Short mmCIF file of C-alpha atoms in Angstrom, two decimals:
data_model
loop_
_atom_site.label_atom_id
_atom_site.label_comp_id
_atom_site.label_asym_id
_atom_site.label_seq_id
_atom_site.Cartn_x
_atom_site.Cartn_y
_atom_site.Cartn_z
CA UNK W 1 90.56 -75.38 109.88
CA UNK W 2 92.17 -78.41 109.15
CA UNK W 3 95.32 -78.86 106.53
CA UNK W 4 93.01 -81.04 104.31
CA UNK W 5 90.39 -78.21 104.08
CA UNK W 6 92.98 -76.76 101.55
CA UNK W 7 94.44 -79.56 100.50
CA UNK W 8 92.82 -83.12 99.28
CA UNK W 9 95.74 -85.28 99.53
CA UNK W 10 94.41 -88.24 98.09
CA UNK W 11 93.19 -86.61 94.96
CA UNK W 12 96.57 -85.51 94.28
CA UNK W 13 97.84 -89.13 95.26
CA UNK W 14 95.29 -90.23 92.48
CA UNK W 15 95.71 -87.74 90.09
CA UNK W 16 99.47 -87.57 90.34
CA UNK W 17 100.02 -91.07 89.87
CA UNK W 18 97.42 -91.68 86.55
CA UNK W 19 99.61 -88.62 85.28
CA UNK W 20 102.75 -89.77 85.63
CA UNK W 21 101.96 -93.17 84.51
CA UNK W 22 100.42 -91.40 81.18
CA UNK W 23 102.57 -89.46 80.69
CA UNK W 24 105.86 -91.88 81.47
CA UNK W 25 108.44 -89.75 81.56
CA UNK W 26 111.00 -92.03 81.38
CA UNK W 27 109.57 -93.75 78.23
CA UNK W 28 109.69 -90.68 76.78
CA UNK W 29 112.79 -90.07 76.55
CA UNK W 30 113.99 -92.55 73.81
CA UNK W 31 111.17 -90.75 71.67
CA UNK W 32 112.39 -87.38 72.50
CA UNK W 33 115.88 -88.43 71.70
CA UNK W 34 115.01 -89.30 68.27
CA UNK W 35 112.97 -86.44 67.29
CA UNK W 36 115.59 -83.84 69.10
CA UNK W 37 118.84 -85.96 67.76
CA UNK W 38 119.62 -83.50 64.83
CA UNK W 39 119.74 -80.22 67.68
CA UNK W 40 122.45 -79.17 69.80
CA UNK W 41 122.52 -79.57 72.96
CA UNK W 42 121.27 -76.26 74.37
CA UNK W 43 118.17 -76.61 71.69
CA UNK W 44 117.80 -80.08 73.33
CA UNK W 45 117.19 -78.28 76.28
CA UNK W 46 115.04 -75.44 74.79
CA UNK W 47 113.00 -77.88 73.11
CA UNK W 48 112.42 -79.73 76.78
CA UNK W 49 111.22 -76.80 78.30
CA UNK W 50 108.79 -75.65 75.46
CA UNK W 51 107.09 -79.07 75.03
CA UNK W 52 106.63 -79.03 78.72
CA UNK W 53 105.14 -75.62 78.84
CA UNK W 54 102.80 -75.99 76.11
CA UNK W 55 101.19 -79.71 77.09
CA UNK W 56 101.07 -77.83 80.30
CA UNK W 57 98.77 -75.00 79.06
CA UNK W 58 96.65 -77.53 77.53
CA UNK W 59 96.35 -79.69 80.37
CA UNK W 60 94.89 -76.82 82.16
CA UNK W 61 92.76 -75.62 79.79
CA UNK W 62 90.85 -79.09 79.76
CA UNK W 63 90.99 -78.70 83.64
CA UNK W 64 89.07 -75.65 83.76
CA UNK W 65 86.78 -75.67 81.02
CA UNK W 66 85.84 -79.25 81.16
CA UNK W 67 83.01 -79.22 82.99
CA UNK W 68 81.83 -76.51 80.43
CA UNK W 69 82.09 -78.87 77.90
CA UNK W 70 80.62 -81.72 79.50
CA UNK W 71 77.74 -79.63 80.20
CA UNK W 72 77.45 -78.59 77.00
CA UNK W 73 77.74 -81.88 75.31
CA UNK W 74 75.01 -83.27 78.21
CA UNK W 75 77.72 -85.99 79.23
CA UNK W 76 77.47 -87.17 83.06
CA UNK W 77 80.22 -87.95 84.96
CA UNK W 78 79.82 -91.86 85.10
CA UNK W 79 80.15 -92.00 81.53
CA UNK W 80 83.24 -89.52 81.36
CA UNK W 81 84.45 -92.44 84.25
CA UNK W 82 83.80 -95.50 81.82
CA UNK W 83 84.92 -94.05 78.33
CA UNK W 84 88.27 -92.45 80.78
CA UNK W 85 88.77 -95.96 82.45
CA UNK W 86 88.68 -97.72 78.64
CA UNK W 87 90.54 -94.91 77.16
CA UNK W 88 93.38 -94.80 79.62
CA UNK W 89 93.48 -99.05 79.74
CA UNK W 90 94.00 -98.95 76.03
CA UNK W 91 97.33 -96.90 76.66
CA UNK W 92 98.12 -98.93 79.61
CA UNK W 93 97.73 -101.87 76.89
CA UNK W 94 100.42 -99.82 74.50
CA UNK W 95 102.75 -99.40 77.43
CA UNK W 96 102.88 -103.11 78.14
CA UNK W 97 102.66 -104.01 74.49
CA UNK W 98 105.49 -102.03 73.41
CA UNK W 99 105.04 -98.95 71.53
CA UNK W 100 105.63 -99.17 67.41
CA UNK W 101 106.53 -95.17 66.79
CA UNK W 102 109.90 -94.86 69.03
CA UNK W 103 110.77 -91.83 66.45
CA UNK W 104 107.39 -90.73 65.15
CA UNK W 105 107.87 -88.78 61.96
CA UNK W 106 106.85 -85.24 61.91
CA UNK W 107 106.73 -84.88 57.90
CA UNK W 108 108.75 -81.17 57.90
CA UNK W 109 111.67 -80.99 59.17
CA UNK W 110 110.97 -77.22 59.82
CA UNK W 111 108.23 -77.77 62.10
CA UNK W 112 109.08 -77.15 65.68
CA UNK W 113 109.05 -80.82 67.15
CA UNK W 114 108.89 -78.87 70.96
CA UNK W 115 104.79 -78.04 69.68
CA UNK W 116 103.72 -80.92 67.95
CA UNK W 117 104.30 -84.05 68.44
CA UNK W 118 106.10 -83.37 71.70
CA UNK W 119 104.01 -80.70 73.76
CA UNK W 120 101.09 -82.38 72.13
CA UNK W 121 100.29 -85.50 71.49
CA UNK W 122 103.18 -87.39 73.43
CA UNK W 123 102.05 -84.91 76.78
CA UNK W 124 99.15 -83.57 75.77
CA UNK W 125 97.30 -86.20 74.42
CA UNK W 126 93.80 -87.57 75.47
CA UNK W 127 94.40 -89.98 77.83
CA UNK W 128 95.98 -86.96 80.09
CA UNK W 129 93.61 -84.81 79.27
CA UNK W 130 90.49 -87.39 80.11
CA UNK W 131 92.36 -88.30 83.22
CA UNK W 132 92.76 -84.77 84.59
CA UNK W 133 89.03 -83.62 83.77
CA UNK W 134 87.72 -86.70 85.82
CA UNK W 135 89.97 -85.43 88.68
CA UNK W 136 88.31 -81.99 88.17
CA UNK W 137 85.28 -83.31 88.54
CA UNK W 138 85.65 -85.42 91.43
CA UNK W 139 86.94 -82.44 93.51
CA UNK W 140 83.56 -81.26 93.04
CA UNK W 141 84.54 -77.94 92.75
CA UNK W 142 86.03 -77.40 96.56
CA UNK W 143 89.04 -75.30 96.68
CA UNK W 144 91.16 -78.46 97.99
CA UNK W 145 90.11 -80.47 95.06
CA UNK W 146 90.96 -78.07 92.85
CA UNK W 147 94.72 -76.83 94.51
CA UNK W 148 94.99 -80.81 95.18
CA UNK W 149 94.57 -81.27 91.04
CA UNK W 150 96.68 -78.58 89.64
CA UNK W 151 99.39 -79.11 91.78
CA UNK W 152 99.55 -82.87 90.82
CA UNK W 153 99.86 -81.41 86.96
CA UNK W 154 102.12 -78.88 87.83
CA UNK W 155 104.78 -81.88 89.85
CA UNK W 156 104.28 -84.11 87.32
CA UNK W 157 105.24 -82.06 84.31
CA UNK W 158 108.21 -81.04 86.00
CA UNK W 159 109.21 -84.56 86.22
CA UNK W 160 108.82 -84.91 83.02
CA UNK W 161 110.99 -81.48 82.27
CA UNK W 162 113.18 -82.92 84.00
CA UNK W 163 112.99 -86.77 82.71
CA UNK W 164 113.79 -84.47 78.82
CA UNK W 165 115.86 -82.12 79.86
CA UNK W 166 118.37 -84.71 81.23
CA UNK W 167 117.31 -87.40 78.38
CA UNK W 168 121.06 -87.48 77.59
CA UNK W 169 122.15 -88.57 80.98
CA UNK W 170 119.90 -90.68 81.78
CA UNK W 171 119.61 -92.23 78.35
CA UNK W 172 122.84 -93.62 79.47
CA UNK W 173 122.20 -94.37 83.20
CA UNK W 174 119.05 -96.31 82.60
CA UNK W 175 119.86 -98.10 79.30
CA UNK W 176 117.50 -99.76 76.78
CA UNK W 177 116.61 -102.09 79.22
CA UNK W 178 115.99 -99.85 82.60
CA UNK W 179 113.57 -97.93 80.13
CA UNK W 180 111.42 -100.40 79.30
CA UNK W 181 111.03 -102.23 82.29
CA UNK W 182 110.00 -98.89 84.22
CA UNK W 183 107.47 -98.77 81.01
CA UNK W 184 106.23 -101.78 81.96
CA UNK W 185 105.72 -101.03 85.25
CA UNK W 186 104.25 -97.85 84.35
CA UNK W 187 101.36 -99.50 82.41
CA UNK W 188 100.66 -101.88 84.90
CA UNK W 189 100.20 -99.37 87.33
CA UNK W 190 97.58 -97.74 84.72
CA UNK W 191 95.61 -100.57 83.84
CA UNK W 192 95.06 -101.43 87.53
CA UNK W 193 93.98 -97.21 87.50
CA UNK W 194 91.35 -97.78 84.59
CA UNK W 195 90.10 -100.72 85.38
CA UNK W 196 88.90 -98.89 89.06
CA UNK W 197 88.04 -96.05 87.24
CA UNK W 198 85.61 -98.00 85.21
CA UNK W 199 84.42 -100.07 88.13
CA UNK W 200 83.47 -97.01 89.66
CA UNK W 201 81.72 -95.80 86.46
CA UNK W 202 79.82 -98.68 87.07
CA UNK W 203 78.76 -98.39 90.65
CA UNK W 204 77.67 -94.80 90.01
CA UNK W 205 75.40 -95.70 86.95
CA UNK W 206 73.77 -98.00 89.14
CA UNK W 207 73.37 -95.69 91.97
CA UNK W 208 72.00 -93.20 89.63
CA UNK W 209 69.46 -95.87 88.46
CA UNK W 210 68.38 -97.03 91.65
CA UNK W 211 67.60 -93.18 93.43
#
């Protein structure tokens, strides 16, 4: 057997990229910054490596009980394409835009910023979530799909560990200006992702009609 009998390379390409793009790592870190400012340095770090564990968890979950859910709810998979392709375009639109809440507020300054807003929504939040359940189902439940998909969540949340847990650093190597121009990129990148990913929505719906 083959390598890509246990391995679908070009779902991972796919799914790896939308993720990272979502998730922007680099973007991040401003926001991170500002709601980690008042901790030290090793909490910095702790904080980092809890967010990243718990969108992680929830990421997966989606993953594996999405097609559950999608049965449940009756909701094919060319509509989970077009409402994914105009979900995800509408945060490609905020990365390009420029985002208004560089320091969202989390109303208690008790409340562990690592679970909420970091972990979830910054990581966690739909347009991740939507964008790994299509992958899901576009493996079609083969075993390559499915190694090809989690891998791509498990590399790009370490990026993004790693993006936080050395938000100090390169805070200072990038600069204001590095940051948003590799934000910029980033949502280019994703609307040019959605807008496929509702084209294809498209094409299916029609193919669906026509059989």
């Amino acid at each position: 057997m083959n390598a890509s009998s246990y391995f679908d390379v070009t779902l991972f390409a796919t799914t790896f990229t939308t993720l990272i793009v979502i998730l922007d790592p680099f973007g991040a870190i401003p926001v991170f910054l500002g709601l980690t400012g008042r901790l030290k340095p090793q909490a910095q770090k702790k904080a980092a490596s809890q967010a990243t564990i718990i969108s992680f968890c929830i990421i997966l979950a989606f993953a594996v009980l999405g097609q559950q859910i999608l049965r449940l709810l009756q909701i094919s998979m060319e509509a989970l394409k077009l409402s994914g392709g105009v979900l995800l375009f509408l945060v490609a639109m905020e990365l390009l835009m420029g985002k208004d809440s560089d320091e969202p507020d989390t109303g208690d300054p008790n409340v562990n910023v690592a679970l909420v807003p970091l972990g979830t929504p910054l990581l966690a939040g739909p347009g991740a979530i939507v964008a790994v359940m299509v992958s899901v189902a576009q493996a079609h439940a083969s075993l390559a799909g499915w190694i090809a998909v989690v891998s791509a969540v498990v590399v790009a949340h370490l990026i993004m560990w790693f993006a936080m847990y050395f938000s100090l650093i390169l805070s200072r190597l990038l600069g204001t200006g590095g940051i948003m121009l590799l934000t910029k990129i980033m949502g280019l990148l994703l609307a040019a992702i959605a807008t496929q990913l509702v084209m294809g929505g498209i094409f299916d719906f029609i193919a669906e009609a026509a059989i």
